[in-house]
CSV table of C-alpha atoms in Angstrom, one decimal:
chain,number,residue,atom,x,y,z
A,14,MET,CA,282.5,-17.0,135.6
A,15,SER,CA,281.0,-20.1,133.9
A,16,GLY,CA,282.3,-20.8,130.4
A,17,ASP,CA,278.8,-21.2,129.1
A,18,PRO,CA,277.8,-18.1,127.2
A,19,SER,CA,274.0,-18.3,128.1
A,20,ALA,CA,275.2,-18.2,131.9
A,21,ARG,CA,277.3,-15.2,131.1
A,22,GLU,CA,274.5,-13.4,129.4
A,23,GLU,CA,272.0,-14.1,132.2
A,24,ALA,CA,274.4,-13.0,134.7
A,25,GLY,CA,275.1,-9.8,133.1
A,26,ARG,CA,271.3,-9.2,132.3
A,27,ARG,CA,270.5,-9.5,136.2
A,28,LEU,CA,273.4,-7.1,137.0
A,29,GLN,CA,271.9,-4.6,134.7
A,30,GLU,CA,268.5,-5.0,136.3
A,31,MET,CA,270.4,-4.2,139.6
A,32,GLY,CA,271.6,-1.1,138.3
A,33,GLU,CA,274.4,1.0,139.4
A,34,VAL,CA,274.8,-0.7,142.7
A,35,ALA,CA,276.5,-3.3,140.6
A,36,VAL,CA,279.0,-1.4,139.2
A,37,PRO,CA,281.8,-1.6,141.9
A,38,ALA,CA,281.8,-5.6,141.7
A,39,LEU,CA,282.0,-5.1,137.8
A,40,ILE,CA,284.9,-2.7,138.1
A,41,GLU,CA,286.7,-5.0,140.3
A,42,ALA,CA,285.9,-7.9,138.0
A,43,LYS,CA,287.5,-6.0,135.0
A,44,GLY,CA,290.8,-5.8,137.0
A,45,ARG,CA,293.9,-7.2,135.5
A,46,SER,CA,294.3,-9.8,138.3
A,47,ASN,CA,291.1,-11.9,136.8
A,48,PRO,CA,290.9,-14.0,133.5
A,49,LEU,CA,290.7,-12.2,130.3
A,50,GLU,CA,287.4,-13.7,129.6
A,51,VAL,CA,286.0,-12.3,132.8
A,52,ARG,CA,287.6,-8.9,132.4
A,53,LYS,CA,286.0,-8.8,129.0
A,54,TRP,CA,282.6,-10.0,130.1
A,55,ALA,CA,282.5,-7.2,133.0
A,56,ILE,CA,283.6,-4.6,130.3
A,57,ALA,CA,280.9,-5.4,128.3
A,58,VAL,CA,278.2,-5.3,131.0
A,59,LEU,CA,279.4,-2.0,132.1
A,60,GLU,CA,279.2,-0.8,128.8
A,61,ALA,CA,275.7,-1.7,128.4
A,62,MET,CA,275.0,0.3,131.6
A,63,ASN,CA,276.6,3.2,130.3
A,64,LYS,CA,279.4,3.0,133.2
A,65,LYS,CA,282.5,1.6,131.0
A,66,VAL,CA,284.7,4.8,131.4
A,67,PRO,CA,285.1,6.0,134.7
A,68,GLY,CA,284.1,9.5,134.2
A,69,GLU,CA,280.7,7.6,133.7
A,70,ALA,CA,281.1,5.1,136.7
A,71,VAL,CA,281.5,7.8,139.3
A,72,GLN,CA,278.3,9.7,138.1
A,73,THR,CA,276.0,8.9,141.0
A,74,LYS,CA,274.2,10.7,143.8
A,75,ASP,CA,274.6,8.1,146.2
A,76,GLY,CA,277.9,9.1,148.2
A,77,ALA,CA,278.2,5.6,149.7
A,78,LEU,CA,278.1,4.1,146.2
A,79,LEU,CA,280.5,6.5,144.9
A,80,ALA,CA,283.0,5.7,147.7
A,81,GLU,CA,282.8,1.9,146.9
A,82,VAL,CA,283.2,2.8,142.9
A,83,LEU,CA,286.6,4.5,144.0
A,84,ARG,CA,287.7,1.9,146.3
A,85,ALA,CA,286.8,-0.7,143.5
A,86,TYR,CA,289.2,1.4,141.1
A,87,GLY,CA,291.9,1.1,143.5
A,88,LYS,CA,291.4,-2.3,144.1
A,89,ALA,CA,291.3,-3.3,140.1
A,90,ARG,CA,294.6,-0.7,139.9
A,91,ASP,CA,292.6,0.6,136.7
A,92,LEU,CA,295.2,3.4,135.6
A,93,ASP,CA,292.7,4.8,133.2
A,94,ALA,CA,290.7,5.8,136.5
A,95,LEU,CA,293.5,7.6,138.1
A,96,GLY,CA,292.5,10.9,137.2
A,97,ALA,CA,288.9,10.3,138.2
A,98,VAL,CA,290.0,8.8,141.7
A,99,PHE,CA,292.1,11.9,142.0
A,100,ALA,CA,289.3,14.3,141.5
A,101,PHE,CA,287.8,13.1,144.8
A,102,ALA,CA,290.6,13.3,147.0
A,103,ASN,CA,290.0,16.5,148.4
A,104,SER,CA,286.4,16.0,148.7
A,105,ASP,CA,284.3,18.2,151.5
A,106,ARG,CA,282.3,14.8,152.1
A,107,THR,CA,285.0,12.6,154.5
A,108,PRO,CA,283.6,9.3,153.5
A,109,ILE,CA,284.2,10.2,149.5
A,110,ARG,CA,287.4,11.7,150.4
A,111,GLU,CA,288.9,8.8,152.5
A,112,ALA,CA,287.7,6.3,149.8
A,113,SER,CA,289.6,8.4,147.1
A,114,ARG,CA,293.0,8.4,149.3
A,115,GLU,CA,292.6,4.6,150.1
A,116,ALA,CA,292.3,4.1,146.4
A,117,ILE,CA,295.1,6.1,145.3
A,118,ALA,CA,297.3,4.1,148.1
A,119,GLN,CA,296.4,0.9,146.7
A,120,PHE,CA,297.9,2.0,143.2
A,121,GLY,CA,301.5,2.2,144.6
A,122,ASP,CA,304.1,3.4,142.5
A,123,ALA,CA,302.0,3.4,139.6
A,124,ALA,CA,300.6,6.6,140.8
A,125,LEU,CA,303.6,8.4,141.2
A,126,PRO,CA,303.7,10.3,138.0
A,127,LYS,CA,299.8,11.7,139.0
A,128,LEU,CA,301.2,12.2,142.4
A,129,ARG,CA,304.1,14.2,141.4
A,130,GLU,CA,302.0,16.4,138.8
A,131,THR,CA,299.5,17.2,141.5
A,132,TYR,CA,301.8,18.1,144.1
A,133,THR,CA,303.8,20.4,141.8
A,134,ASN,CA,300.3,22.4,140.8
A,135,LEU,CA,299.5,22.9,144.6
A,136,LYS,CA,302.9,23.5,145.8
A,137,ASN,CA,304.1,25.5,142.8
A,138,ALA,CA,307.4,23.3,143.1
A,139,PRO,CA,308.4,20.0,142.2
A,140,ALA,CA,308.7,17.3,144.9
A,141,PRO,CA,311.9,15.9,146.1
A,142,GLU,CA,313.2,13.3,143.7
A,143,THR,CA,314.0,11.2,146.7
A,144,TRP,CA,310.2,10.9,147.8
A,145,GLY,CA,308.4,7.5,146.8
A,146,ALA,CA,304.6,7.3,146.7
A,147,ALA,CA,303.9,7.1,150.4
A,148,GLU,CA,306.0,10.3,151.4
A,149,LEU,CA,304.2,11.9,148.3
A,150,GLU,CA,300.6,11.0,149.2
A,151,ARG,CA,301.1,12.1,153.0
A,152,GLU,CA,302.5,15.5,151.9
A,153,LEU,CA,299.9,16.0,149.2
A,154,PHE,CA,297.0,15.0,151.6
A,155,ARG,CA,298.2,17.4,154.2
A,156,LEU,CA,298.3,20.1,151.5
A,157,MET,CA,295.1,19.4,150.4
A,158,ASP,CA,293.7,19.5,153.7
A,159,HIS,CA,295.3,22.8,154.4
A,160,ALA,CA,293.9,24.3,151.5
A,161,ARG,CA,290.4,22.8,152.1
A,162,LEU,CA,290.4,24.0,155.7
A,163,ARG,CA,292.1,27.2,155.4
A,164,ASP,CA,289.1,29.2,157.0
A,165,LEU,CA,289.4,26.4,160.0
A,166,TYR,CA,293.2,27.3,160.5
A,167,THR,CA,292.3,30.6,160.6
A,168,LEU,CA,289.5,30.3,163.3
A,169,PHE,CA,292.0,27.7,165.2
A,170,ASP,CA,294.7,30.5,165.3
A,171,GLU,CA,292.1,33.1,166.7
A,172,ALA,CA,291.4,30.9,169.4
A,173,LEU,CA,294.7,30.1,170.7
A,174,ALA,CA,295.4,33.9,170.3
A,175,LYS,CA,292.3,34.9,172.6
A,176,ALA,CA,292.9,31.7,174.9
A,177,LYS,CA,294.1,33.5,178.0
A,178,SER,CA,291.9,37.0,177.6
A,179,GLU,CA,289.0,35.5,176.4
A,180,PRO,CA,288.9,31.8,177.3
A,181,GLU,CA,285.0,31.2,176.7
A,182,ALA,CA,285.1,32.4,173.1
A,183,ALA,CA,288.6,30.5,172.6
A,184,VAL,CA,286.7,27.1,173.7
A,185,SER,CA,283.6,28.1,171.3
A,186,GLN,CA,285.8,28.7,168.6
A,187,LEU,CA,287.7,25.4,168.9
A,188,ASP,CA,284.5,23.6,169.4
A,189,GLN,CA,283.5,24.9,165.9
A,190,VAL,CA,286.8,23.8,164.4
A,191,PHE,CA,286.5,20.3,165.9
A,192,ALA,CA,283.0,20.0,164.8
A,193,ARG,CA,284.1,20.5,161.4
A,194,ALA,CA,287.2,18.5,161.4
A,195,PRO,CA,287.6,16.1,164.2
A,196,THR,CA,291.0,14.9,163.1
A,197,PHE,CA,292.2,18.6,162.6
A,198,GLU,CA,296.0,17.9,162.5
A,199,ARG,CA,296.9,20.7,165.1
A,200,ARG,CA,294.4,19.2,167.7
A,201,GLY,CA,297.0,18.9,170.4
A,202,GLU,CA,297.5,22.5,171.0
A,203,ALA,CA,294.0,22.7,171.9
A,204,VAL,CA,294.2,20.5,174.7
A,205,PRO,CA,295.9,22.9,177.3
A,206,ILE,CA,293.3,25.3,176.4
A,207,TYR,CA,290.3,22.9,177.2
A,208,VAL,CA,292.2,21.9,180.4
A,209,GLN,CA,292.5,25.5,181.8
A,210,TYR,CA,288.9,26.4,180.9
A,211,ALA,CA,287.9,23.1,182.7
A,212,GLN,CA,290.0,23.6,186.0
A,213,ALA,CA,288.3,27.3,186.0
A,214,LEU,CA,284.8,25.7,185.7
A,215,ALA,CA,285.4,23.0,188.3
A,216,PRO,CA,284.5,25.0,191.3
A,217,SER,CA,281.3,26.6,190.3
A,218,ASP,CA,280.1,24.3,187.5
A,219,PRO,CA,281.6,20.7,187.7
A,220,ALA,CA,279.2,19.5,185.2
A,221,ARG,CA,280.4,21.9,182.5
A,222,ALA,CA,284.0,21.2,183.6
A,223,LEU,CA,284.0,17.5,183.0
A,224,ASP,CA,282.7,18.1,179.5
A,225,TYR,CA,285.6,20.1,178.6
A,226,TYR,CA,288.1,17.7,180.5
A,227,ARG,CA,286.4,15.0,178.3
A,228,LYS,CA,287.2,17.1,175.3
A,229,ALA,CA,290.8,17.8,176.2
A,230,GLU,CA,291.2,13.8,176.8
A,231,ARG,CA,290.0,12.8,173.5
A,232,LEU,CA,292.2,15.2,171.8
A,233,ALA,CA,295.3,14.4,174.0
A,234,PRO,CA,298.0,12.0,172.6
A,235,GLY,CA,298.7,9.1,175.0
A,236,GLY,CA,301.2,9.2,177.8
A,237,THR,CA,301.6,11.5,180.8
A,238,GLU,CA,299.7,14.4,179.8
A,239,ARG,CA,296.5,12.2,179.0
A,240,ASP,CA,296.8,10.5,182.4
A,241,ARG,CA,297.0,14.0,184.2
A,242,ILE,CA,293.4,14.9,182.3
A,243,SER,CA,291.8,11.2,183.1
A,244,SER,CA,293.3,11.6,186.8
A,245,ALA,CA,291.1,15.3,187.0
A,246,ILE,CA,288.2,13.4,185.1
A,247,THR,CA,288.2,10.8,187.8
A,248,TRP,CA,288.8,12.8,190.6
A,249,LEU,CA,286.1,15.4,189.8
A,250,GLU,CA,283.5,12.4,189.1
A,251,ALA,CA,284.4,11.1,192.7
A,252,HIS,CA,284.2,14.7,194.2
A,253,ARG,CA,280.7,15.1,192.7
A,254,LEU,CA,279.4,11.7,194.1
A,255,ALA,CA,280.9,12.9,197.6
A,256,GLY,CA,278.4,15.8,197.4
A,257,ARG,CA,275.4,13.7,197.1
A,258,GLY,CA,276.6,11.7,200.0
A,259,LEU,CA,278.2,8.8,197.9
A,260,VAL,CA,282.0,7.9,198.7
A,261,ASP,CA,284.2,6.3,196.1
A,262,ARG,CA,287.3,6.0,197.6
A,263,ALA,CA,288.9,3.5,194.7
A,264,ALA,CA,288.0,6.5,192.3
A,265,LEU,CA,290.3,9.0,194.5
A,266,MET,CA,293.0,6.3,194.7
A,267,ARG,CA,292.5,5.7,190.8
A,268,ALA,CA,293.0,9.2,190.4
A,269,ILE,CA,296.3,9.5,192.3
A,270,GLU,CA,297.5,6.4,190.8
A,271,LEU,CA,297.2,8.2,187.3
A,272,ASP,CA,298.6,11.7,188.4
A,273,PRO,CA,300.5,11.4,191.5
A,274,GLU,CA,300.5,15.1,191.6
A,275,ASN,CA,296.7,15.4,191.8
A,276,ALA,CA,296.3,17.6,195.2
A,277,TYR,CA,292.6,17.7,194.8
A,278,ALA,CA,292.2,13.9,195.0
A,279,LYS,CA,295.0,13.5,197.7
A,280,ALA,CA,293.2,16.1,199.9
A,281,ASP,CA,289.9,14.4,199.1
A,282,LEU,CA,291.5,11.0,200.1
A,283,ALA,CA,293.1,12.6,203.2
A,284,ARG,CA,289.8,14.1,204.4
A,285,LEU,CA,288.1,10.6,204.0
A,286,ASP,CA,290.9,8.9,206.1
A,287,GLU,CA,290.6,11.7,208.8
A,288,GLU,CA,286.7,11.2,209.0
A,289,SER,CA,287.1,7.6,209.0
A,290,GLN,CA,289.6,7.8,211.9
A,291,SER,CA,287.3,10.2,213.6
A,292,ARG,CA,284.3,8.0,213.5
A,293,SER,CA,286.6,4.9,214.8
A,294,ARG,CA,287.4,7.4,217.8
A,295,ARG,CA,284.0,8.0,218.4
A,296,LEU,CA,282.8,4.3,218.2
A,297,HIS,CA,285.8,3.5,220.5
A,298,TRP,CA,284.4,6.5,222.7
A,299,PHE,CA,281.1,5.3,222.9
A,300,ALA,CA,281.9,1.7,223.4
A,301,ALA,CA,283.8,2.5,226.4
A,302,SER,CA,281.0,4.7,227.5
A,303,ALA,CA,278.3,2.1,227.1
A,304,ALA,CA,280.7,-0.6,228.8
A,305,ALA,CA,281.3,2.0,231.8
A,306,VAL,CA,277.5,2.5,232.1
A,307,ILE,CA,276.7,-1.3,231.9
A,308,LEU,CA,279.5,-1.5,234.8
A,309,LEU,CA,278.0,1.0,237.0
A,310,ALA,CA,274.6,-0.4,236.6
A,311,THR,CA,275.8,-4.0,237.6
A,312,ALA,CA,277.5,-2.6,240.6
A,313,ALA,CA,274.4,-0.6,241.6
A,314,LEU,CA,272.4,-3.7,241.1
A,315,LEU,CA,274.9,-5.9,243.3
A,316,PHE,CA,274.8,-3.1,245.9
A,317,LEU,CA,271.3,-3.2,246.4
A,318,ARG,CA,270.7,-6.9,246.2
A,319,ARG,CA,273.2,-7.0,249.1
A,320,LYS,CA,271.3,-4.4,250.7
A,321,VAL,CA,268.1,-6.2,250.4
A,322,GLU,CA,269.8,-9.5,251.4
A,323,ARG,CA,271.0,-8.0,254.9
A,324,HIS,CA,267.9,-6.3,255.5
A,325,ALA,CA,266.0,-9.6,255.1
A,326,SER,CA,268.4,-11.3,257.3
C-alpha cells in the first residue's frame, strides 16, 4: 500500500464502490502479518462499509462470498472472529461448512480454548487433555456431522437391516443417504449391499447392474475389494458387447487380471478360445476339402486330355 494518503483514500473509495465482494481481501489485509499502516487502512475501510466486526462481515446472502469471508478470517488468524467462524462449522450448506472448518484449522493451537469449549458442550464431557488442536478438530467435526445427519444414520441402519430381506428397498434408502451425504463416514458398509444387488440384477438387467456396480466402486476403498468390483464391471461391459456381436478379448483378460477368481470372465474367455479353435478347425477342413476338390478336378482334366490325345492318334 502506497504511503501517499490520497492514494490510500482513492483505493478505499474504489473498494467501497465494489461492495461486499471486497470484504475478504480487506479482512486478509488487516491480518497481523501485514504492516500496521496497511492494517489500520483495511480496518478503516471495513468500518466505512459497516463490515468492521465479524458479526457484520458474515452478514451476506451470497453463500460463495460467505465462504471466502470465513477463509479470509482463517488466513488472517483473527481471534476476534473465531466465534463467528465456529458458528458455521456445522452448516447444512457444504461449501460454507467446509470453509469454516478450513479456517478453524488455520488458527492452529490458538483455537484450542474454543475447540475444548465446543467439544464439552456437544459431548457433555471435557476432551482428553492430551489432545491437540488437530485431534480435537477431527473428533469435534465428527460429532457435529453425526448430530447434523442423525436422520441419515437412522436411514442407513434401516437399509443395512433390510439388505437381505428387501434388497431393492435397502439400496433405495442407501441412494437417499449418499445423495445428501456423498462422503458419509460409514459408506464402506454399503459396498457389499450394492454389489449383491448388482449381481442379482446382472442376468436380467445388465444395464442397471452396471449402475449399482459403479456405485459400489465409488464407495469402496482401494485394494482387493475395489479391484474385484472393477473386474465385475469390466466383465459385464464386455459381456454386453458380446451380446451385440462385438468381441473384446482384452477387456476379459483385464477383468481376470483385476480378479483372478472372476469365473464369469474366465468362462467367456474360454468360450472365445474354443470358438476360435473351432473356427480354425473348420477353416482347416474347408481348406483341405478345397485342395482335394482341386486335385480331383486336375486329375480328371489330365485323364480326359490323355484320352483325347489317344483317340486323336
